[in-house]
Amino acid sequence: MNITAITPLTYSALYPATSGNGHVQATHANNKGIPISEGESLMHLVDLQNSRKFAPAPLKEQLQLSSPESIRKFHEENGNQRDTTAIVYLDDAPIMLVGKFTTTRNSLGDIVARHNGDARRAISELEARYGNRVQVERFSDNNRPTNAEAYELFYKKSYAEFIADNYASMVASQAQQERESLAFKQQQLAYANAPIEHVYKVEGKIIASQGSDGIAEFQLGNLLSTLDKLNISRDEAKSLFTETVGKSVSHDEFNAMLKEVVGEGVTTDSFSGDERPTRQHVSATARVQYQAHANYL
C-alpha cells in the first residue's frame, strides 16, 4: 500500500539551489514541510504530564543583551564617574562602599538588608556593634574618588583587569551560546529531515510514524480525532506515550501498541531507500488532514 498524499522528497528537494545572494530559491512545489516548532500544541488534550522531546531543550528565551564591546564601554565610562560618597572600614579593612548602591562584604550583607539598604542606619549599627574599630571616610562632592578608584580601594584589584576579565568572560559566553544554538538548529534540521520508514494510519489519516532514527512520533490532531470518532477514551492514549518516550521501540512493538489502543483498523505503509519521505513532509501531510477535519474540537 502506498501513501498517495506524500511525495517523498529527494536530496535536491531538501537542499534546493541557491541564488547568487545565498538565498534559497523556492523551486520545489512539493516541499511543503513545516518547521517542527510551528503550530499549536495539542498535548493538553491528552492531559499528559510530560511531552515528548527528541532534542535538548532549547536555550531559554534570550534577553536582548548588549554586546561585550558595549558592556566594556559602559564599564569604562562608569569607572570615570564619581558616585562614591563614603567607604566604611573595620580594623582598617574596607567593608562597605556607599554610593548609588551600597556594597558590603558577604559577612555583613545582612546588616544592610535589615535596614532595607539604608546606609546611614547600617553604619550606625556597625558603630554600635564594633565601636572605635569602625572608621567612616566620607567624601564631599568635590573630592569623591572615581568609581574605578573606589573599586580598587574596596576590592584591592585593578579596575582595568576587572574590565578585561569581564570582557573575556562575556566573549567566551557569547561564543558558547552561539555554538549551542547552532548545534540545536542542526539537531532540529536533522530531526525534521530524518527519513521515515513506517507510517501508521486509520481510515487514511496518519496517526503516527517511525523514522530510520528509531524515533516514533504521533500526529496528535489526527490521533485524537480518531480516538473521538471511535469513542475511545483519550486516557487510553497515555500508554502510547509512556511506552515510547525516551525508549527505543521496534516497528512490530509500536504497531502492536497502536492496535491495542486504537484497534485493528491501524494500517501501515512502509518505505525504504530513496522512497522514504522526510519526517517534516509526513507531518505536513498529517497536518493538512487534521486541518480539514479540525472542527470536531
PDB file of N, CA, C and O in Angstrom, residues 1 3 199-209 218-219 221-232 240 254-255 257-269 286 289-290 293:
ATOM      1  N   MET A   1       0.858  -1.192   0.000  1.00  0.00           N
ATOM      2  CA  MET A   1       0.000   0.000   0.000  1.00  0.00           C
ATOM      3  C   MET A   1       0.889   1.236   0.000  1.00  0.00           C
ATOM      4  O   MET A   1       1.879   1.294   0.690  1.00  0.00           O
ATOM      5  N   ILE A   3       1.268   5.623   0.164  1.00  0.00           N
ATOM      6  CA  ILE A   3       0.649   6.849   0.664  1.00  0.00           C
ATOM      7  C   ILE A   3       0.616   7.840  -0.479  1.00  0.00           C
ATOM      8  O   ILE A   3       1.622   8.470  -0.803  1.00  0.00           O
ATOM      9  N   VAL A 199       4.666   4.503   8.303  1.00  0.00           N
ATOM     10  CA  VAL A 199       3.598   5.468   8.563  1.00  0.00           C
ATOM     11  C   VAL A 199       2.344   4.687   8.941  1.00  0.00           C
ATOM     12  O   VAL A 199       1.939   3.770   8.223  1.00  0.00           O
ATOM     13  N   TYR A 200       1.751   5.058  10.068  1.00  0.00           N
ATOM     14  CA  TYR A 200       0.586   4.344  10.598  1.00  0.00           C
ATOM     15  C   TYR A 200      -0.657   5.198  10.398  1.00  0.00           C
ATOM     16  O   TYR A 200      -0.662   6.389  10.751  1.00  0.00           O
ATOM     17  N   LYS A 201      -1.720   4.559   9.872  1.00  0.00           N
ATOM     18  CA  LYS A 201      -2.921   5.308   9.523  1.00  0.00           C
ATOM     19  C   LYS A 201      -4.167   4.574  10.009  1.00  0.00           C
ATOM     20  O   LYS A 201      -4.157   3.367  10.236  1.00  0.00           O
ATOM     21  N   VAL A 202      -5.216   5.351  10.171  1.00  0.00           N
ATOM     22  CA  VAL A 202      -6.546   4.800  10.416  1.00  0.00           C
ATOM     23  C   VAL A 202      -7.484   5.503   9.447  1.00  0.00           C
ATOM     24  O   VAL A 202      -7.580   6.734   9.455  1.00  0.00           O
ATOM     25  N   GLU A 203      -8.126   4.718   8.594  1.00  0.00           N
ATOM     26  CA  GLU A 203      -9.023   5.259   7.565  1.00  0.00           C
ATOM     27  C   GLU A 203      -8.332   6.352   6.747  1.00  0.00           C
ATOM     28  O   GLU A 203      -8.903   7.396   6.449  1.00  0.00           O
ATOM     29  N   GLY A 204      -7.095   6.121   6.417  1.00  0.00           N
ATOM     30  CA  GLY A 204      -6.345   7.031   5.570  1.00  0.00           C
ATOM     31  C   GLY A 204      -5.692   8.198   6.284  1.00  0.00           C
ATOM     32  O   GLY A 204      -4.868   8.897   5.691  1.00  0.00           O
ATOM     33  N   LYS A 205      -6.021   8.412   7.551  1.00  0.00           N
ATOM     34  CA  LYS A 205      -5.421   9.527   8.294  1.00  0.00           C
ATOM     35  C   LYS A 205      -4.176   9.066   9.040  1.00  0.00           C
ATOM     36  O   LYS A 205      -4.201   8.047   9.738  1.00  0.00           O
ATOM     37  N   ILE A 206      -3.103   9.833   8.904  1.00  0.00           N
ATOM     38  CA  ILE A 206      -1.842   9.491   9.563  1.00  0.00           C
ATOM     39  C   ILE A 206      -1.949   9.798  11.054  1.00  0.00           C
ATOM     40  O   ILE A 206      -2.220  10.929  11.450  1.00  0.00           O
ATOM     41  N   ILE A 207      -1.732   8.777  11.885  1.00  0.00           N
ATOM     42  CA  ILE A 207      -1.779   8.990  13.335  1.00  0.00           C
ATOM     43  C   ILE A 207      -0.393   8.893  13.969  1.00  0.00           C
ATOM     44  O   ILE A 207      -0.194   9.358  15.092  1.00  0.00           O
ATOM     45  N   ALA A 208       0.561   8.287  13.267  1.00  0.00           N
ATOM     46  CA  ALA A 208       1.911   8.155  13.826  1.00  0.00           C
ATOM     47  C   ALA A 208       2.869   7.778  12.710  1.00  0.00           C
ATOM     48  O   ALA A 208       2.467   7.371  11.615  1.00  0.00           O
ATOM     49  N   SER A 209       4.162   7.898  13.005  1.00  0.00           N
ATOM     50  CA  SER A 209       5.195   7.496  12.052  1.00  0.00           C
ATOM     51  C   SER A 209       6.431   7.076  12.824  1.00  0.00           C
ATOM     52  O   SER A 209       6.577   7.373  14.016  1.00  0.00           O
ATOM     53  N   PHE A 218       3.906  10.857  17.139  1.00  0.00           N
ATOM     54  CA  PHE A 218       2.460  10.852  16.983  1.00  0.00           C
ATOM     55  C   PHE A 218       1.997  12.135  16.317  1.00  0.00           C
ATOM     56  O   PHE A 218       2.511  13.211  16.597  1.00  0.00           O
ATOM     57  N   GLN A 219       1.005  12.013  15.458  1.00  0.00           N
ATOM     58  CA  GLN A 219       0.325  13.168  14.879  1.00  0.00           C
ATOM     59  C   GLN A 219      -0.913  13.402  15.734  1.00  0.00           C
ATOM     60  O   GLN A 219      -1.964  12.786  15.527  1.00  0.00           O
ATOM     61  N   GLY A 221      -3.217  15.683  16.376  1.00  0.00           N
ATOM     62  CA  GLY A 221      -4.529  16.093  15.885  1.00  0.00           C
ATOM     63  C   GLY A 221      -5.294  14.924  15.315  1.00  0.00           C
ATOM     64  O   GLY A 221      -6.452  14.666  15.680  1.00  0.00           O
ATOM     65  N   ASN A 222      -4.664  14.182  14.415  1.00  0.00           N
ATOM     66  CA  ASN A 222      -5.320  13.031  13.811  1.00  0.00           C
ATOM     67  C   ASN A 222      -5.565  11.917  14.823  1.00  0.00           C
ATOM     68  O   ASN A 222      -6.600  11.231  14.771  1.00  0.00           O
ATOM     69  N   LEU A 223      -4.617  11.706  15.717  1.00  0.00           N
ATOM     70  CA  LEU A 223      -4.781  10.651  16.715  1.00  0.00           C
ATOM     71  C   LEU A 223      -5.984  10.930  17.614  1.00  0.00           C
ATOM     72  O   LEU A 223      -6.820  10.057  17.856  1.00  0.00           O
ATOM     73  N   LEU A 224      -6.089  12.157  18.091  1.00  0.00           N
ATOM     74  CA  LEU A 224      -7.187  12.486  18.996  1.00  0.00           C
ATOM     75  C   LEU A 224      -8.539  12.458  18.294  1.00  0.00           C
ATOM     76  O   LEU A 224      -9.536  11.999  18.855  1.00  0.00           O
ATOM     77  N   SER A 225      -8.589  12.954  17.068  1.00  0.00           N
ATOM     78  CA  SER A 225      -9.857  12.932  16.339  1.00  0.00           C
ATOM     79  C   SER A 225     -10.278  11.500  16.046  1.00  0.00           C
ATOM     80  O   SER A 225     -11.468  11.166  16.066  1.00  0.00           O
ATOM     81  N   THR A 226      -9.285  10.632  15.802  1.00  0.00           N
ATOM     82  CA  THR A 226      -9.584   9.219  15.564  1.00  0.00           C
ATOM     83  C   THR A 226     -10.129   8.557  16.826  1.00  0.00           C
ATOM     84  O   THR A 226     -11.104   7.799  16.783  1.00  0.00           O
ATOM     85  N   LEU A 227      -9.493   8.843  17.968  1.00  0.00           N
ATOM     86  CA  LEU A 227      -9.978   8.293  19.239  1.00  0.00           C
ATOM     87  C   LEU A 227     -11.413   8.732  19.496  1.00  0.00           C
ATOM     88  O   LEU A 227     -12.263   7.926  19.915  1.00  0.00           O
ATOM     89  N   ASP A 228     -11.696  10.017  19.252  1.00  0.00           N
ATOM     90  CA  ASP A 228     -13.048  10.527  19.483  1.00  0.00           C
ATOM     91  C   ASP A 228     -14.056   9.865  18.546  1.00  0.00           C
ATOM     92  O   ASP A 228     -15.165   9.506  18.954  1.00  0.00           O
ATOM     93  N   LYS A 229     -13.671   9.698  17.297  1.00  0.00           N
ATOM     94  CA  LYS A 229     -14.583   9.099  16.321  1.00  0.00           C
ATOM     95  C   LYS A 229     -14.897   7.656  16.685  1.00  0.00           C
ATOM     96  O   LYS A 229     -16.027   7.175  16.473  1.00  0.00           O
ATOM     97  N   LEU A 230     -13.915   6.944  17.242  1.00  0.00           N
ATOM     98  CA  LEU A 230     -14.096   5.549  17.613  1.00  0.00           C
ATOM     99  C   LEU A 230     -14.614   5.388  19.038  1.00  0.00           C
ATOM    100  O   LEU A 230     -14.710   4.265  19.533  1.00  0.00           O
ATOM    101  N   ASN A 231     -14.928   6.518  19.682  1.00  0.00           N
ATOM    102  CA  ASN A 231     -15.422   6.509  21.068  1.00  0.00           C
ATOM    103  C   ASN A 231     -14.437   5.824  22.024  1.00  0.00           C
ATOM    104  O   ASN A 231     -14.833   5.086  22.935  1.00  0.00           O
ATOM    105  N   ILE A 232     -13.152   6.091  21.798  1.00  0.00           N
ATOM    106  CA  ILE A 232     -12.103   5.578  22.674  1.00  0.00           C
ATOM    107  C   ILE A 232     -11.643   6.716  23.571  1.00  0.00           C
ATOM    108  O   ILE A 232     -11.365   7.816  23.102  1.00  0.00           O
ATOM    109  N   LEU A 240       0.538   4.973  25.122  1.00  0.00           N
ATOM    110  CA  LEU A 240       1.384   5.085  23.934  1.00  0.00           C
ATOM    111  C   LEU A 240       2.596   5.958  24.208  1.00  0.00           C
ATOM    112  O   LEU A 240       3.710   5.672  23.762  1.00  0.00           O
ATOM    113  N   PHE A 254       5.767  -1.217  18.194  1.00  0.00           N
ATOM    114  CA  PHE A 254       4.983   0.011  18.094  1.00  0.00           C
ATOM    115  C   PHE A 254       3.652  -0.251  17.408  1.00  0.00           C
ATOM    116  O   PHE A 254       2.609   0.254  17.817  1.00  0.00           O
ATOM    117  N   ASN A 255       3.674  -1.061  16.375  1.00  0.00           N
ATOM    118  CA  ASN A 255       2.444  -1.412  15.667  1.00  0.00           C
ATOM    119  C   ASN A 255       1.472  -2.113  16.601  1.00  0.00           C
ATOM    120  O   ASN A 255       0.255  -1.844  16.587  1.00  0.00           O
ATOM    121  N   MET A 257       1.350  -1.787  19.883  1.00  0.00           N
ATOM    122  CA  MET A 257       0.840  -0.795  20.839  1.00  0.00           C
ATOM    123  C   MET A 257      -0.319  -0.012  20.238  1.00  0.00           C
ATOM    124  O   MET A 257      -1.351   0.205  20.895  1.00  0.00           O
ATOM    125  N   LEU A 258      -0.132   0.425  18.992  1.00  0.00           N
ATOM    126  CA  LEU A 258      -1.188   1.209  18.341  1.00  0.00           C
ATOM    127  C   LEU A 258      -2.468   0.394  18.199  1.00  0.00           C
ATOM    128  O   LEU A 258      -3.575   0.885  18.475  1.00  0.00           O
ATOM    129  N   LYS A 259      -2.334  -0.839  17.781  1.00  0.00           N
ATOM    130  CA  LYS A 259      -3.517  -1.671  17.582  1.00  0.00           C
ATOM    131  C   LYS A 259      -4.205  -1.987  18.907  1.00  0.00           C
ATOM    132  O   LYS A 259      -5.437  -2.108  18.961  1.00  0.00           O
ATOM    133  N   GLU A 260      -3.420  -2.104  19.981  1.00  0.00           N
ATOM    134  CA  GLU A 260      -4.010  -2.366  21.288  1.00  0.00           C
ATOM    135  C   GLU A 260      -4.889  -1.212  21.744  1.00  0.00           C
ATOM    136  O   GLU A 260      -5.924  -1.407  22.384  1.00  0.00           O
ATOM    137  N   VAL A 261      -4.486   0.019  21.403  1.00  0.00           N
ATOM    138  CA  VAL A 261      -5.248   1.194  21.823  1.00  0.00           C
ATOM    139  C   VAL A 261      -6.318   1.564  20.803  1.00  0.00           C
ATOM    140  O   VAL A 261      -7.487   1.786  21.165  1.00  0.00           O
ATOM    141  N   VAL A 262      -5.935   1.640  19.538  1.00  0.00           N
ATOM    142  CA  VAL A 262      -6.844   2.143  18.507  1.00  0.00           C
ATOM    143  C   VAL A 262      -7.663   1.039  17.868  1.00  0.00           C
ATOM    144  O   VAL A 262      -8.773   1.280  17.389  1.00  0.00           O
ATOM    145  N   GLY A 263      -7.129  -0.171  17.845  1.00  0.00           N
ATOM    146  CA  GLY A 263      -7.869  -1.280  17.243  1.00  0.00           C
ATOM    147  C   GLY A 263      -7.195  -1.807  15.995  1.00  0.00           C
ATOM    148  O   GLY A 263      -6.164  -1.303  15.541  1.00  0.00           O
ATOM    149  N   GLU A 264      -7.817  -2.823  15.419  1.00  0.00           N
ATOM    150  CA  GLU A 264      -7.232  -3.486  14.264  1.00  0.00           C
ATOM    151  C   GLU A 264      -7.332  -2.659  12.989  1.00  0.00           C
ATOM    152  O   GLU A 264      -6.851  -3.069  11.938  1.00  0.00           O
ATOM    153  N   GLY A 265      -7.969  -1.492  13.059  1.00  0.00           N
ATOM    154  CA  GLY A 265      -8.092  -0.645  11.879  1.00  0.00           C
ATOM    155  C   GLY A 265      -6.814   0.077  11.510  1.00  0.00           C
ATOM    156  O   GLY A 265      -6.763   0.786  10.501  1.00  0.00           O
ATOM    157  N   VAL A 266      -5.747  -0.103  12.308  1.00  0.00           N
ATOM    158  CA  VAL A 266      -4.468   0.535  12.026  1.00  0.00           C
ATOM    159  C   VAL A 266      -3.792  -0.167  10.852  1.00  0.00           C
ATOM    160  O   VAL A 266      -3.637  -1.396  10.853  1.00  0.00           O
ATOM    161  N   THR A 267      -3.416   0.598   9.841  1.00  0.00           N
ATOM    162  CA  THR A 267      -2.675   0.058   8.704  1.00  0.00           C
ATOM    163  C   THR A 267      -1.307   0.720   8.645  1.00  0.00           C
ATOM    164  O   THR A 267      -1.105   1.812   9.194  1.00  0.00           O
ATOM    165  N   THR A 268      -0.385   0.049   7.978  1.00  0.00           N
ATOM    166  CA  THR A 268       0.992   0.543   7.934  1.00  0.00           C
ATOM    167  C   THR A 268       1.472   0.648   6.494  1.00  0.00           C
ATOM    168  O   THR A 268       1.298  -0.284   5.705  1.00  0.00           O
ATOM    169  N   ASP A 269       2.062   1.783   6.148  1.00  0.00           N
ATOM    170  CA  ASP A 269       2.767   1.960   4.884  1.00  0.00           C
ATOM    171  C   ASP A 269       4.251   2.007   5.208  1.00  0.00           C
ATOM    172  O   ASP A 269       4.672   2.790   6.060  1.00  0.00           O
ATOM    173  N   ALA A 286       0.003  15.114   7.471  1.00  0.00           N
ATOM    174  CA  ALA A 286      -0.919  14.847   8.574  1.00  0.00           C
ATOM    175  C   ALA A 286      -1.601  16.132   9.028  1.00  0.00           C
ATOM    176  O   ALA A 286      -2.790  16.129   9.379  1.00  0.00           O
ATOM    177  N   GLN A 289      -4.420  16.962   6.740  1.00  0.00           N
ATOM    178  CA  GLN A 289      -5.549  16.084   7.041  1.00  0.00           C
ATOM    179  C   GLN A 289      -6.289  16.576   8.289  1.00  0.00           C
ATOM    180  O   GLN A 289      -7.524  16.599   8.323  1.00  0.00           O
ATOM    181  N   TYR A 290      -5.527  16.944   9.307  1.00  0.00           N
ATOM    182  CA  TYR A 290      -6.152  17.399  10.549  1.00  0.00           C
ATOM    183  C   TYR A 290      -6.922  18.695  10.356  1.00  0.00           C
ATOM    184  O   TYR A 290      -8.052  18.842  10.809  1.00  0.00           O
ATOM    185  N   HIS A 293     -10.367  18.469   9.042  1.00  0.00           N
ATOM    186  CA  HIS A 293     -11.395  17.882   9.911  1.00  0.00           C
ATOM    187  C   HIS A 293     -11.219  18.345  11.351  1.00  0.00           C
ATOM    188  O   HIS A 293     -11.495  17.624  12.295  1.00  0.00           O
TER     189      HIS A 293
END
